[in-house]
Tab-separated table of C-alpha atoms in Angstrom:
chain	number	residue	atom	x	y	z
D	1	MET	CA	-61.590	70.100	126.754
D	2	SER	CA	-65.283	69.350	127.373
D	3	GLU	CA	-67.813	71.843	126.063
D	4	HIS	CA	-68.598	74.587	128.573
D	5	PRO	CA	-72.185	75.952	128.674
D	6	LEU	CA	-70.969	79.553	128.554
D	7	GLY	CA	-68.692	78.781	125.627
D	8	ALA	CA	-71.558	77.111	123.787
D	9	THR	CA	-73.767	80.150	124.412
D	10	TYR	CA	-71.224	82.460	122.794
D	11	ASP	CA	-70.485	79.985	120.001
D	12	ASP	CA	-74.162	80.046	119.063
D	13	GLY	CA	-74.295	83.839	119.224
D	14	ALA	CA	-70.863	84.728	117.810
D	15	ALA	CA	-72.105	86.430	114.646
D	16	ASP	CA	-74.609	88.505	116.626
D	17	PHE	CA	-71.985	89.346	119.258
D	18	GLU	CA	-69.711	90.674	116.538
D	19	ARG	CA	-72.424	92.975	115.171
D	20	LEU	CA	-72.048	95.030	118.371
D	21	ALA	CA	-68.271	95.299	118.010
D	22	PRO	CA	-68.080	98.601	116.055
D	23	SER	CA	-70.417	100.521	118.351
D	24	LEU	CA	-69.739	98.930	121.739
D	25	TRP	CA	-67.024	96.303	122.209
D	26	ASN	CA	-64.286	97.975	120.153
D	27	PRO	CA	-64.500	101.516	121.603
D	28	MET	CA	-64.661	100.197	125.158
D	29	GLY	CA	-61.874	97.705	124.422
D	30	ASN	CA	-59.646	100.523	123.234
D	31	ALA	CA	-60.432	102.486	126.393
D	32	LEU	CA	-59.547	99.537	128.616
D	33	VAL	CA	-56.244	98.914	126.842
D	34	ALA	CA	-55.332	102.603	127.115
D	35	ALA	CA	-56.048	102.505	130.862
D	36	ALA	CA	-53.803	99.439	131.254
D	37	ASP	CA	-50.800	101.477	130.077
D	38	ILE	CA	-49.335	98.643	127.997
D	39	ALA	CA	-45.766	99.278	126.860
D	40	LEU	CA	-43.677	97.930	124.007
D	41	GLY	CA	-42.508	94.400	124.719
D	42	ASP	CA	-45.096	93.684	127.421
D	43	ARG	CA	-46.504	90.228	128.088
D	44	VAL	CA	-50.289	90.528	128.292
D	45	LEU	CA	-53.126	88.162	129.175
D	46	ASP	CA	-56.579	89.027	127.813
D	47	ALA	CA	-58.886	86.947	129.992
D	48	CYS	CA	-62.188	86.023	128.328
D	49	CYS	CA	-61.022	87.799	125.191
D	50	GLY	CA	-64.083	87.194	123.001
D	51	SER	CA	-63.609	88.327	119.412
D	52	GLY	CA	-60.533	90.406	120.212
D	53	ALA	CA	-61.836	93.875	121.089
D	54	THR	CA	-59.090	94.195	123.710
D	55	THR	CA	-56.654	91.618	122.341
D	56	ILE	CA	-56.010	93.488	119.096
D	57	PRO	CA	-55.266	96.951	120.549
D	58	ALA	CA	-53.225	95.313	123.325
D	59	ALA	CA	-51.037	93.645	120.684
D	60	GLN	CA	-50.654	96.945	118.850
D	61	PHE	CA	-49.486	98.669	122.041
D	62	ALA	CA	-47.139	95.804	122.965
D	63	GLY	CA	-45.579	95.780	119.495
D	64	PRO	CA	-43.860	92.930	117.660
D	65	ASP	CA	-41.626	92.092	120.619
D	66	GLY	CA	-44.577	91.764	122.973
D	67	GLU	CA	-46.676	88.690	123.633
D	68	VAL	CA	-50.455	88.747	123.984
D	69	HIS	CA	-52.377	85.668	125.086
D	70	GLY	CA	-56.126	85.700	124.465
D	71	VAL	CA	-58.073	83.019	126.330
D	72	ASP	CA	-61.770	82.297	125.873
D	73	LEU	CA	-64.268	79.433	126.071
D	74	SER	CA	-65.807	80.176	122.659
D	75	GLY	CA	-64.040	78.760	119.640
D	76	GLU	CA	-66.248	80.809	117.311
D	77	LEU	CA	-65.295	84.104	118.957
D	78	LEU	CA	-61.643	83.083	118.967
D	79	ALA	CA	-61.845	82.432	115.214
D	80	LEU	CA	-63.039	86.011	114.724
D	81	ALA	CA	-60.200	87.316	116.879
D	82	GLN	CA	-57.659	85.249	114.942
D	83	ALA	CA	-58.927	86.603	111.623
D	84	LYS	CA	-58.406	90.159	112.890
D	85	ALA	CA	-54.903	89.379	114.126
D	86	ASP	CA	-54.029	87.756	110.805
D	87	THR	CA	-55.369	90.704	108.811
D	88	LEU	CA	-53.165	93.095	110.792
D	89	SER	CA	-50.150	90.713	110.818
D	90	LEU	CA	-50.117	90.726	114.613
D	91	ASN	CA	-47.912	87.697	115.087
D	92	SER	CA	-47.558	88.363	118.817
D	93	VAL	CA	-51.164	87.263	119.396
D	94	GLN	CA	-51.608	83.717	120.693
D	95	LEU	CA	-55.172	82.523	121.229
D	96	ALA	CA	-56.358	79.536	123.258
D	97	LYS	CA	-59.737	77.918	123.828
D	98	ALA	CA	-59.559	77.317	127.548
D	99	ASP	CA	-61.071	78.114	130.929
D	100	VAL	CA	-59.083	81.129	132.078
D	101	THR	CA	-59.502	80.060	135.716
D	102	GLU	CA	-57.330	77.047	134.856
D	103	TRP	CA	-54.839	78.939	132.696
D	104	ALA	CA	-51.215	78.455	133.664
D	105	ALA	CA	-48.708	80.837	132.107
D	106	GLU	CA	-45.064	79.981	131.593
D	107	ALA	CA	-43.977	83.384	132.924
D	108	PRO	CA	-45.636	86.293	134.772
D	109	TYR	CA	-47.544	88.926	132.822
D	110	ASP	CA	-46.966	92.658	132.736
D	111	ALA	CA	-50.696	93.267	132.329
D	112	VAL	CA	-53.891	91.245	132.666
D	113	LEU	CA	-57.059	92.529	130.994
D	114	CYS	CA	-60.631	91.412	131.574
D	115	ALA	CA	-63.367	93.230	129.651
D	116	TYR	CA	-66.974	92.786	130.818
D	117	ALA	CA	-66.280	89.227	131.946
D	118	VAL	CA	-65.021	88.923	135.506
D	119	PHE	CA	-68.621	88.919	136.769
D	120	LEU	CA	-69.394	85.893	134.557
D	121	LEU	CA	-66.936	83.740	136.495
D	122	PRO	CA	-68.959	81.728	139.057
D	123	ASP	CA	-66.350	82.011	141.835
D	124	MET	CA	-65.452	85.577	140.986
D	125	ASP	CA	-63.215	86.271	143.959
D	126	ALA	CA	-61.071	83.165	143.520
D	127	ALA	CA	-60.893	83.640	139.741
D	128	ALA	CA	-59.814	87.271	140.042
D	129	ALA	CA	-57.227	86.364	142.676
D	130	GLY	CA	-55.831	83.817	140.240
D	131	LEU	CA	-55.573	86.422	137.507
D	132	VAL	CA	-53.803	88.837	139.846
D	133	SER	CA	-51.382	86.095	140.886
D	134	SER	CA	-50.340	85.682	137.250
D	135	LEU	CA	-48.913	89.221	137.251
D	136	ARG	CA	-45.318	90.108	138.019
D	137	SER	CA	-44.655	92.488	140.877
D	138	GLY	CA	-45.603	95.904	139.509
D	139	GLY	CA	-47.865	94.345	136.870
D	140	ARG	CA	-51.227	95.924	136.109
D	141	PHE	CA	-54.704	94.414	136.361
D	142	ALA	CA	-57.309	96.246	134.254
D	143	LEU	CA	-60.985	95.430	133.934
D	144	SER	CA	-64.240	96.880	132.716
D	145	THR	CA	-67.667	96.245	134.174
D	146	TRP	CA	-71.134	97.734	133.921
D	147	GLN	CA	-72.005	100.669	136.150
D	148	GLU	CA	-75.209	100.623	138.178
D	149	GLY	CA	-78.136	101.436	135.875
D	150	ALA	CA	-76.480	100.248	132.662
D	151	ALA	CA	-78.956	98.562	130.304
D	152	ALA	CA	-81.620	98.769	133.012
D	153	GLN	CA	-84.540	99.573	130.684
D	154	PHE	CA	-83.331	97.040	128.105
D	155	ASN	CA	-83.190	94.370	130.817
D	156	GLU	CA	-86.653	95.216	132.114
D	157	LEU	CA	-88.306	95.041	128.695
D	158	LEU	CA	-86.581	91.792	127.735
D	159	TRP	CA	-87.478	90.171	131.034
D	160	LYS	CA	-91.110	91.223	130.585
D	161	ALA	CA	-91.263	89.707	127.087
D	162	CYS	CA	-89.581	86.484	128.165
D	163	ARG	CA	-91.935	86.060	131.123
D	164	LEU	CA	-94.876	85.917	128.693
D	165	GLU	CA	-93.481	82.614	127.386
D	166	ARG	CA	-91.600	81.495	130.492
D	167	PRO	CA	-93.655	82.202	133.630
D	168	ASP	CA	-91.093	80.142	135.567
D	169	LEU	CA	-88.327	82.584	134.699
D	170	ALA	CA	-88.193	84.283	138.084
D	171	GLU	CA	-87.256	80.973	139.642
D	172	THR	CA	-84.958	79.591	136.938
D	173	ALA	CA	-83.053	82.608	135.628
D	174	ALA	CA	-80.863	83.337	138.631
D	175	HIS	CA	-77.217	83.542	137.612
D	176	PRO	CA	-74.089	84.224	139.656
D	177	ALA	CA	-73.353	87.129	137.307
D	178	VAL	CA	-76.293	89.104	138.697
D	179	GLU	CA	-74.931	88.975	142.239
D	180	ASN	CA	-71.370	89.491	141.050
D	181	LEU	CA	-72.335	92.595	139.089
D	182	SER	CA	-74.086	94.088	142.099
D	183	ARG	CA	-70.788	93.866	143.997
D	184	LEU	CA	-68.876	95.841	141.358
D	185	ASP	CA	-71.290	98.429	139.975
D	186	SER	CA	-70.082	101.595	141.708
D	187	VAL	CA	-66.740	103.346	142.072
D	188	GLU	CA	-66.715	102.684	145.804
D	189	LYS	CA	-67.589	98.986	145.592
D	190	LEU	CA	-65.199	98.231	142.756
D	191	THR	CA	-62.359	100.126	144.431
D	192	ALA	CA	-62.837	98.203	147.674
D	193	TRP	CA	-63.062	94.867	145.841
D	194	LEU	CA	-59.823	95.454	143.944
D	195	GLN	CA	-58.058	96.571	147.097
D	196	GLY	CA	-59.323	93.377	148.729
D	197	LEU	CA	-57.426	91.450	146.050
D	198	GLY	CA	-54.248	93.081	147.335
D	199	LEU	CA	-53.898	95.588	144.499
D	200	GLN	CA	-52.385	99.023	145.051
D	201	ASP	CA	-52.811	102.365	143.277
D	202	VAL	CA	-56.377	101.415	142.362
D	203	THR	CA	-58.207	103.815	140.078
D	204	VAL	CA	-61.790	103.468	138.857
D	205	ALA	CA	-62.986	105.734	136.056
D	206	PRO	CA	-66.702	106.073	135.273
D	207	THR	CA	-67.061	105.978	131.499
D	208	PRO	CA	-70.517	107.081	130.294
D	209	GLY	CA	-71.838	105.491	127.139
D	210	ARG	CA	-74.876	105.428	124.887
D	211	VAL	CA	-75.418	103.195	121.853
D	212	GLN	CA	-78.289	103.652	119.432
D	213	LEU	CA	-79.920	100.311	118.639
D	214	SER	CA	-82.167	99.508	115.723
D	215	GLY	CA	-84.544	96.629	116.286
D	216	SER	CA	-82.206	94.300	114.413
D	217	LEU	CA	-79.169	95.330	116.426
D	218	ALA	CA	-81.080	95.113	119.702
D	219	TRP	CA	-82.034	91.521	118.922
D	220	SER	CA	-78.397	90.763	118.072
D	221	LEU	CA	-77.474	91.968	121.541
D	222	VAL	CA	-79.920	89.431	122.956
D	223	LEU	CA	-78.701	86.554	120.794
D	224	GLY	CA	-75.015	87.430	121.092
D	225	SER	CA	-74.786	87.452	124.871
D	226	THR	CA	-75.911	85.588	127.975
D	227	TYR	CA	-79.318	87.224	127.464
D	228	ARG	CA	-80.036	84.334	125.083
D	229	THR	CA	-80.192	81.973	128.092
D	230	LEU	CA	-83.433	83.729	129.097
D	231	LEU	CA	-85.176	82.679	125.872
D	232	PRO	CA	-87.556	79.712	125.684
D	233	ALA	CA	-86.442	76.566	123.885
D	234	ASP	CA	-89.271	76.525	121.312
D	235	PRO	CA	-88.388	78.566	118.179
D	236	ALA	CA	-91.980	79.746	117.762
D	237	ALA	CA	-91.970	81.021	121.334
D	238	VAL	CA	-88.640	82.777	120.730
D	239	GLU	CA	-90.199	84.574	117.783
D	240	ARG	CA	-93.092	85.702	119.958
D	241	VAL	CA	-90.602	87.017	122.519
D	242	ARG	CA	-88.737	88.865	119.777
D	243	GLN	CA	-91.879	90.530	118.465
D	244	ALA	CA	-93.150	91.520	121.921
D	245	PHE	CA	-89.741	92.817	123.022
D	246	LEU	CA	-89.064	94.884	119.913
D	247	ALA	CA	-92.586	96.311	119.940
D	248	GLU	CA	-91.885	97.709	123.420
D	249	LEU	CA	-88.307	98.746	122.619
D	250	GLY	CA	-89.076	100.733	119.476
D	251	ASP	CA	-87.064	101.223	116.295
D	252	ASP	CA	-84.346	103.517	117.661
D	253	PHE	CA	-83.536	102.664	121.266
D	254	GLU	CA	-80.774	104.371	123.236
D	255	LEU	CA	-78.909	101.729	125.245
D	256	ASN	CA	-77.241	102.892	128.439
D	257	THR	CA	-73.714	101.410	128.377
D	258	ASP	CA	-72.264	103.246	131.373
D	259	THR	CA	-69.053	101.469	132.281
D	260	LEU	CA	-66.454	101.434	135.047
D	261	ILE	CA	-62.853	101.019	133.879
D	262	ALA	CA	-60.526	100.063	136.710
D	263	THR	CA	-56.820	99.434	137.148
D	264	GLY	CA	-54.651	98.282	139.994
D	265	VAL	CA	-51.021	97.306	140.512
D	266	ARG	CA	-49.757	94.086	142.074
D	267	PRO	CA	-47.247	94.906	144.840
């Protein structure tokens, strides 16, 4: 498989991504898996599984007779997920470095999970429809996405610091994820979107969140996510962005992580 730009971004930032796992990815991953109502013996797909924040609890719920497929573009994040599965002897976990929009399962899934990732798929509607089609009748689709206002101040301060080194940023930084997120960031919009995919019994639960970030952890959030694509190429300029950003952010910043956790059932 040829290297995917998004996979390369997360490969480069894997260690920083994982630093956020205890305070952000793991708690929200557990909440998503609980909402998906995974039962013993279930077949589960974790789409864009990252370092396993949803894969691991999904495997624990599905038990040894279940089967959990974790698919991601980042080999480095998958290595972290595999290490966790090995530590816990979760032999039901099968990980694959692949584009989930091209993933073909041998049999339908009982549940498909997608944590903070569906909006990163360029053709979000077609990709989500493909994920839903991989479910059996009665199977459950569960996803998490950011609620309107999440990370708003963090975004504003980072953008301001990056613009000091990249005055072209307003023209070059557009990403499909921004538009996709705006289509999913409220209970009403996300409910309607999931119903448009043909799902029934749709529920969307607002899940408030706050994470305290030191300067070091805040910079890990930048480097361990698609935020890093905003940074200039020159290392000296990146350091200037870091200093300007953290000076504005402060030493103990409260990150708004308000999340929507949604589920729906395939007829």
